[in-house]
Short mmCIF file of C-alpha atoms and ligand atoms in Angstrom, two decimals:
data_model
loop_
_atom_site.label_atom_id
_atom_site.label_comp_id
_atom_site.label_asym_id
_atom_site.label_seq_id
_atom_site.Cartn_x
_atom_site.Cartn_y
_atom_site.Cartn_z
CA MET A 1 8.58 -22.74 -5.42
CA ASN A 2 11.52 -23.25 -3.01
CA THR A 3 10.85 -21.26 0.15
CA VAL A 4 13.93 -19.91 1.93
CA THR A 5 14.03 -20.77 5.63
CA ASN A 6 15.47 -19.06 8.68
CA PRO A 7 18.61 -21.17 9.40
CA SER A 8 18.27 -21.01 13.19
CA THR A 9 14.56 -21.88 13.42
CA SER A 10 13.82 -23.48 10.02
CA ASP A 11 10.74 -21.25 9.79
CA PRO A 12 9.91 -19.92 6.30
CA LEU A 13 11.56 -16.64 5.39
CA LEU A 14 9.12 -15.24 2.88
CA SER A 15 10.11 -12.87 0.08
CA ARG A 16 8.01 -9.78 -0.66
CA GLU A 17 6.52 -11.54 -3.70
CA GLU A 18 5.61 -14.61 -1.64
CA ALA A 19 4.03 -12.38 0.99
CA ILE A 20 1.92 -10.59 -1.63
CA ALA A 21 0.88 -13.99 -3.04
CA ILE A 22 -0.35 -14.96 0.44
CA LEU A 23 -2.68 -11.94 0.54
CA ASN A 24 -3.92 -13.00 -2.90
CA THR A 25 -4.72 -16.55 -1.73
CA PRO A 26 -8.08 -17.59 -3.23
CA ASP A 27 -10.73 -17.75 -0.50
CA GLU A 28 -11.25 -21.47 -1.20
CA ASN A 29 -7.64 -22.08 -0.08
CA LEU A 30 -7.95 -20.08 3.14
CA GLN A 31 -8.17 -23.14 5.38
CA LYS A 32 -4.84 -24.43 4.02
CA LEU A 33 -3.24 -21.07 4.77
CA VAL A 34 -4.72 -21.03 8.27
CA ALA A 35 -3.36 -24.54 8.90
CA ARG A 36 0.10 -23.40 7.79
CA ALA A 37 0.02 -20.40 10.14
CA GLU A 38 -1.42 -22.51 12.96
CA LEU A 39 1.67 -24.74 12.95
CA LEU A 40 3.77 -21.71 13.92
CA ARG A 41 1.17 -20.50 16.41
CA ARG A 42 1.30 -23.89 18.17
CA LYS A 43 5.09 -24.08 17.91
CA TYR A 44 5.68 -20.73 19.65
CA LYS A 45 2.51 -20.02 21.63
CA GLY A 46 1.05 -23.46 22.35
CA ASN A 47 -2.57 -23.28 23.38
CA HIS A 48 -2.41 -19.96 25.20
CA VAL A 49 -4.28 -16.73 24.48
CA SER A 50 -3.05 -13.51 26.11
CA ILE A 51 -5.85 -11.25 27.25
CA HIS A 52 -5.15 -7.52 27.62
CA ILE A 53 -7.13 -4.84 29.34
CA LEU A 54 -6.75 -1.30 28.03
CA THR A 55 -7.14 1.87 30.11
CA ASN A 56 -7.29 5.20 28.31
CA ALA A 57 -5.25 7.17 30.82
CA ARG A 58 -5.21 10.43 28.84
CA SER A 59 -7.92 11.10 26.30
CA GLY A 60 -8.35 13.62 23.47
CA ASN A 61 -6.74 17.01 22.71
CA CYS A 62 -3.87 15.47 20.78
CA SER A 63 -1.65 17.78 18.71
CA GLN A 64 -1.25 15.12 16.01
CA ASP A 65 -3.49 14.56 13.00
CA CYS A 66 -3.68 10.75 12.58
CA ALA A 67 -6.67 10.32 10.25
CA TYR A 68 -8.13 7.24 11.97
CA CYS A 69 -8.01 8.60 15.50
CA ALA A 70 -10.93 10.08 17.43
CA GLN A 71 -8.48 11.97 19.67
CA SER A 72 -6.60 13.81 16.91
CA CYS A 73 -6.57 17.56 16.30
CA ARG A 74 -8.69 17.11 13.15
CA SER A 75 -11.34 14.91 14.76
CA ASN A 76 -14.76 16.16 15.81
CA ALA A 77 -15.67 12.82 17.34
CA ASP A 78 -17.80 12.96 20.42
CA ILE A 79 -15.39 11.51 22.98
CA GLU A 80 -14.50 12.17 26.58
CA LYS A 81 -11.42 14.39 27.00
CA TYR A 82 -9.29 14.41 30.13
CA ARG A 83 -5.68 14.90 31.18
CA TRP A 84 -5.50 11.97 33.58
CA VAL A 85 -8.10 9.28 34.09
CA ALA A 86 -9.19 9.04 37.75
CA ASP A 87 -6.59 7.09 39.76
CA GLU A 88 -9.40 4.95 41.07
CA LYS A 89 -10.24 3.70 37.55
CA LEU A 90 -6.59 3.11 36.64
CA TYR A 91 -5.88 1.08 39.77
CA GLU A 92 -9.18 -0.80 39.56
CA ASP A 93 -8.31 -1.91 36.04
CA ASN A 94 -4.89 -3.01 37.25
CA THR A 95 -6.35 -5.03 40.10
CA PHE A 96 -8.80 -6.55 37.61
CA VAL A 97 -5.89 -7.78 35.46
CA LYS A 98 -4.25 -9.28 38.54
CA ASP A 99 -7.41 -10.89 39.93
CA HIS A 100 -8.35 -12.49 36.61
CA HIS A 101 -4.78 -13.68 35.91
CA LEU A 102 -4.71 -11.77 32.63
CA SER A 103 -1.55 -11.20 30.63
CA ARG A 104 -1.15 -7.46 30.59
CA HIS A 105 -2.50 -4.03 31.50
CA CYS A 106 -2.14 -1.63 28.56
CA ILE A 107 -2.25 2.08 29.28
CA GLY A 108 -2.90 4.50 26.43
CA LEU A 109 -2.08 8.20 26.56
CA SER A 110 -3.07 10.59 23.78
CA GLY A 111 -0.38 12.98 22.63
CA MET A 112 3.09 12.75 21.20
CA ASN A 113 5.28 14.72 23.58
CA PHE A 114 5.20 14.85 27.35
CA SER A 115 6.96 17.06 29.89
CA ASP A 116 9.34 15.49 32.39
CA GLY A 117 6.86 16.41 35.11
CA GLU A 118 4.08 14.46 33.39
CA ILE A 119 6.36 11.47 32.97
CA GLU A 120 7.26 11.61 36.66
CA GLU A 121 3.53 11.62 37.50
CA LEU A 122 3.06 8.56 35.29
CA ALA A 123 6.10 6.86 36.82
CA GLU A 124 4.52 7.24 40.25
CA LYS A 125 1.35 5.53 39.02
CA ILE A 126 3.42 2.74 37.46
CA ARG A 127 5.31 2.16 40.70
CA LYS A 128 1.99 1.71 42.50
CA MET A 129 0.58 -0.67 39.89
CA LYS A 130 3.73 -2.79 39.77
CA LYS A 131 3.12 -3.66 43.41
CA ASP A 132 0.28 -5.85 42.07
CA GLY A 133 2.79 -7.76 39.96
CA THR A 134 0.98 -7.00 36.70
CA HIS A 135 2.80 -6.72 33.40
CA LEU A 136 2.46 -3.13 32.13
CA CYS A 137 2.58 -1.63 28.66
CA CYS A 138 2.20 2.06 27.77
CA SER A 139 1.19 3.53 24.45
CA ILE A 140 2.81 6.93 24.80
CA GLY A 141 4.07 8.74 21.71
CA PHE A 142 7.69 9.92 21.52
CA LEU A 143 9.73 9.80 24.71
CA THR A 144 13.13 11.32 25.31
CA LYS A 145 15.79 8.85 26.43
CA HIS A 146 15.68 10.39 29.89
CA GLN A 147 11.89 9.92 30.09
CA ALA A 148 12.07 6.33 28.80
CA LEU A 149 14.66 5.50 31.46
CA LEU A 150 12.54 7.10 34.16
CA LEU A 151 9.57 4.89 33.25
CA LYS A 152 11.82 1.83 33.00
CA GLU A 153 13.14 2.43 36.48
CA ALA A 154 9.54 2.73 37.68
CA GLY A 155 8.92 -0.78 36.35
CA LEU A 156 7.31 -0.27 32.93
CA ASP A 157 7.82 -3.50 30.98
CA ARG A 158 6.73 -2.72 27.45
CA ILE A 159 5.94 0.19 25.15
CA ASN A 160 3.44 0.19 22.30
CA HIS A 161 4.41 2.26 19.29
CA ASN A 162 2.68 1.19 16.11
CA LEU A 163 3.95 1.69 12.56
CA ASN A 164 0.28 1.88 11.53
CA SER A 165 0.92 1.62 7.78
CA SER A 166 3.71 1.30 5.24
CA ARG A 167 6.54 3.80 4.94
CA SER A 168 5.20 5.01 1.58
CA TYR A 169 1.54 5.30 2.69
CA TYR A 170 2.21 6.90 6.07
CA SER A 171 2.04 10.52 4.87
CA LYS A 172 -1.51 9.86 3.58
CA ILE A 173 -2.73 9.24 7.14
CA CYS A 174 -0.60 11.62 9.18
CA SER A 175 1.23 14.87 8.41
CA THR A 176 2.41 15.93 11.87
CA HIS A 177 5.10 13.27 12.32
CA THR A 178 6.84 10.74 10.08
CA PHE A 179 7.18 7.00 9.77
CA GLU A 180 10.94 7.42 10.22
CA GLN A 181 10.39 9.16 13.58
CA ARG A 182 8.35 6.18 14.70
CA VAL A 183 11.02 3.67 13.69
CA ALA A 184 13.74 5.75 15.42
CA ASN A 185 11.67 5.91 18.61
CA ILE A 186 11.23 2.12 18.63
CA LYS A 187 14.97 1.57 18.08
CA MET A 188 15.83 3.88 20.97
CA LEU A 189 13.42 2.01 23.25
CA GLN A 190 14.81 -1.38 22.22
CA GLU A 191 18.33 -0.18 23.00
CA LEU A 192 17.13 0.67 26.52
CA GLY A 193 15.86 -2.89 26.94
CA TYR A 194 12.14 -2.34 26.48
CA GLU A 195 9.87 -5.01 25.09
CA ILE A 196 8.12 -3.56 22.04
CA CYS A 197 4.55 -3.85 20.88
CA SER A 198 4.22 -2.57 17.32
CA GLY A 199 1.70 -3.22 14.60
CA GLY A 200 -0.71 -1.43 12.34
CA ILE A 201 -4.16 -0.58 11.12
CA ILE A 202 -5.82 -2.17 8.11
CA GLY A 203 -8.56 -0.56 6.05
CA MET A 204 -7.31 3.02 5.64
CA GLY A 205 -7.19 2.84 1.84
CA GLU A 206 -3.77 1.16 1.67
CA SER A 207 -2.93 -1.47 -0.96
CA LYS A 208 -1.98 -5.09 -0.33
CA GLU A 209 1.61 -4.10 -1.11
CA ASP A 210 1.42 -1.51 1.70
CA VAL A 211 0.23 -4.18 4.12
CA VAL A 212 3.12 -6.44 3.10
CA ASP A 213 5.67 -3.62 3.32
CA MET A 214 4.49 -2.70 6.82
CA LEU A 215 4.75 -6.32 7.96
CA LEU A 216 8.22 -6.64 6.42
CA GLU A 217 9.32 -3.56 8.39
CA LEU A 218 7.90 -5.20 11.51
CA ARG A 219 9.87 -8.37 10.74
CA GLU A 220 13.03 -6.22 10.90
CA ILE A 221 11.93 -4.63 14.20
CA LYS A 222 11.12 -8.02 15.80
CA PRO A 223 8.52 -6.74 18.30
CA GLU A 224 7.45 -8.95 21.19
CA ALA A 225 3.84 -8.21 20.21
CA LEU A 226 2.34 -7.33 16.85
CA PRO A 227 -1.19 -5.93 17.08
CA ILE A 228 -3.29 -5.69 13.93
CA ASN A 229 -6.25 -3.32 14.13
CA PHE A 230 -9.03 -3.42 11.55
CA LEU A 231 -10.40 0.06 11.04
CA LEU A 232 -13.59 1.01 12.81
CA PRO A 233 -14.45 4.24 10.96
CA ILE A 234 -15.32 6.74 13.68
CA PRO A 235 -17.86 9.51 12.97
CA GLY A 236 -16.09 12.87 13.15
CA THR A 237 -12.75 11.58 11.82
CA PRO A 238 -11.49 12.00 8.24
CA LEU A 239 -11.92 8.24 7.70
CA GLU A 240 -15.56 8.32 8.80
CA HIS A 241 -16.89 7.39 5.33
CA THR A 242 -14.19 4.91 4.33
CA ASP A 243 -15.49 2.07 2.18
CA MET A 244 -14.94 -1.03 4.31
CA SER A 245 -16.43 -3.54 1.84
CA GLY A 246 -12.96 -4.93 1.00
CA LEU A 247 -12.38 -5.97 4.61
CA THR A 248 -13.98 -9.39 4.45
CA THR A 249 -13.31 -11.87 7.22
CA ALA A 250 -11.28 -13.93 4.73
CA TYR A 251 -9.04 -10.98 3.79
CA CYS A 252 -8.54 -10.00 7.44
CA MET A 253 -7.64 -13.61 8.22
CA LYS A 254 -5.07 -13.71 5.39
CA ILE A 255 -3.36 -10.65 6.88
CA LEU A 256 -3.17 -12.26 10.32
CA CYS A 257 -1.81 -15.47 8.77
CA LEU A 258 0.83 -13.44 6.96
CA ALA A 259 1.76 -11.66 10.20
CA ARG A 260 2.22 -15.08 11.85
CA LEU A 261 4.31 -16.39 8.95
CA LEU A 262 6.53 -13.29 8.86
CA VAL A 263 7.00 -12.74 12.61
CA PRO A 264 6.23 -16.19 14.03
CA THR A 265 7.61 -15.68 17.53
CA ALA A 266 5.65 -12.46 18.26
CA ASP A 267 2.35 -12.35 20.06
CA ILE A 268 0.11 -11.77 17.05
CA ARG A 269 -2.82 -9.77 18.37
CA CYS A 270 -6.17 -9.18 16.72
CA ALA A 271 -6.93 -5.78 18.27
CA ALA A 272 -9.65 -3.30 17.27
CA GLY A 273 -12.25 -4.71 14.92
CA ARG A 274 -12.13 -8.26 16.27
CA GLU A 275 -15.74 -8.14 17.39
CA VAL A 276 -16.84 -6.83 13.98
CA TYR A 277 -14.74 -8.72 11.46
CA PHE A 278 -14.45 -12.10 13.22
CA LYS A 279 -17.83 -12.53 14.86
CA GLY A 280 -18.66 -16.25 14.84
CA GLU A 281 -15.17 -17.13 13.52
CA GLU A 282 -13.31 -16.98 16.82
CA LYS A 283 -12.03 -20.55 16.68
CA MET A 284 -10.34 -19.96 13.32
CA LEU A 285 -9.07 -16.59 14.55
CA LEU A 286 -7.48 -18.01 17.71
CA SER A 287 -5.83 -20.81 15.77
CA VAL A 288 -3.57 -18.10 14.29
CA VAL A 289 -3.54 -15.19 16.77
CA ASP A 290 -2.63 -15.67 20.42
CA SER A 291 -3.51 -12.27 21.83
CA ILE A 292 -6.66 -10.15 22.12
CA PHE A 293 -8.17 -7.29 24.11
CA ALA A 294 -11.17 -7.64 26.36
CA SER A 295 -13.46 -4.85 27.55
CA GLY A 296 -12.97 -2.49 24.63
CA TYR A 297 -10.47 -0.13 23.00
CA LEU A 298 -9.36 3.47 23.46
CA THR A 299 -12.51 5.10 22.14
CA ALA A 300 -14.63 2.09 21.14
CA GLY A 301 -16.41 -0.58 23.14
CA GLY A 302 -15.66 -4.30 22.85
CA GLN A 303 -16.46 -7.75 24.19
CA GLY A 304 -16.69 -7.94 27.99
CA ILE A 305 -14.27 -10.05 30.00
CA GLN A 306 -16.58 -12.94 30.88
CA ASP A 307 -17.70 -13.27 27.27
CA THR A 308 -14.12 -13.10 26.07
CA ILE A 309 -13.03 -15.81 28.48
CA GLN A 310 -15.97 -17.98 27.41
CA THR A 311 -15.06 -17.48 23.75
CA ILE A 312 -11.48 -18.61 24.44
CA VAL A 313 -12.50 -21.63 26.50
CA ASP A 314 -15.19 -22.67 23.98
CA ALA A 315 -12.60 -22.56 21.21
CA GLY A 316 -10.37 -24.93 23.25
CA PHE A 317 -7.70 -22.46 24.39
CA THR A 318 -6.39 -21.32 27.78
CA TYR A 319 -5.79 -17.75 28.93
CA GLU A 320 -4.64 -17.59 32.57
CA ILE A 321 -1.09 -16.66 33.45
CA GLU A 322 0.67 -17.73 36.62
CA SER A 323 0.16 -15.17 39.39
CA ALA A 324 3.25 -13.04 39.89
S1 LIG L 401 -3.03 8.04 17.33
FE1 LIG L 401 -2.00 8.93 19.11
S2 LIG L 401 -0.68 10.52 18.20
FE2 LIG L 401 -2.18 10.03 16.64
S3 LIG L 401 -3.82 11.52 16.96
FE3 LIG L 401 -4.39 9.68 18.14
S4 LIG L 401 -3.62 10.05 20.19
FE4 LIG L 401 -2.60 11.51 18.83
#
């Protein structure tokens, strides 16, 4: 088969059929696929792994009904709920990122719409954190243009807004907003000069074609970072009893390889589920992805920082960024 290439980079430009074929790679050919993806990982990301620390700045009481989320209006999950995390915790996490020379401090806020007053409060916190020279990303629902500009002026570098699934599957996981609204929000943010982090969640009952279609949409968006989460079914959410038997390490790895092949220049991040689906396979994982979280996720725990660093070093990679 003659693979079309991107004329400016000579990287492969896969068709939808070729992308589906990659997810159908027989397990015995996985190493060949990993080697193919690793070439692009080395070409664009060298030997570096970006470590991110996530602070859940606003937790619970969300008006939206995303089926996977412990903070949604249809979740009974036993989680902490608060309007603002204590400033002390937020700033401690930021100093931690600085002191350990980590790549980024990610700040998650539950909810889809915020008042201008709330955004001004957040902007004030961002101004303080930027004094540490850390790179900041917020996961923050839909902003108005005015609000996005306010946060940009405060120093916010990047915004996370995931597509989560394919355009055609999206209504199966959320009924309170649409896929199209998400894409429009991302476009508005890109026009304002924001870096974009956008990816998805695997394991919500979607087909392989849905995974491919989501990744093809992300190829059009060209995010700076592309996080792939592997579902951790949370008790109290509608996806609590999801059958996860199809999410083998090999299948998860094929998805990450495909993400690298389709969007080679992005930071491909293995986000939630890394500690479950890739335990003992970190070297293979890091040969394709160049970005991970340490110290847990929004409502789930994860691998601590020292362990994470050790895992990276043992696998032969580096993680420190230059101090700002
Ligand atoms: S994913 Fe975000 S928007 Fe959806 S329910 Fe959770 S906090 Fe709300």
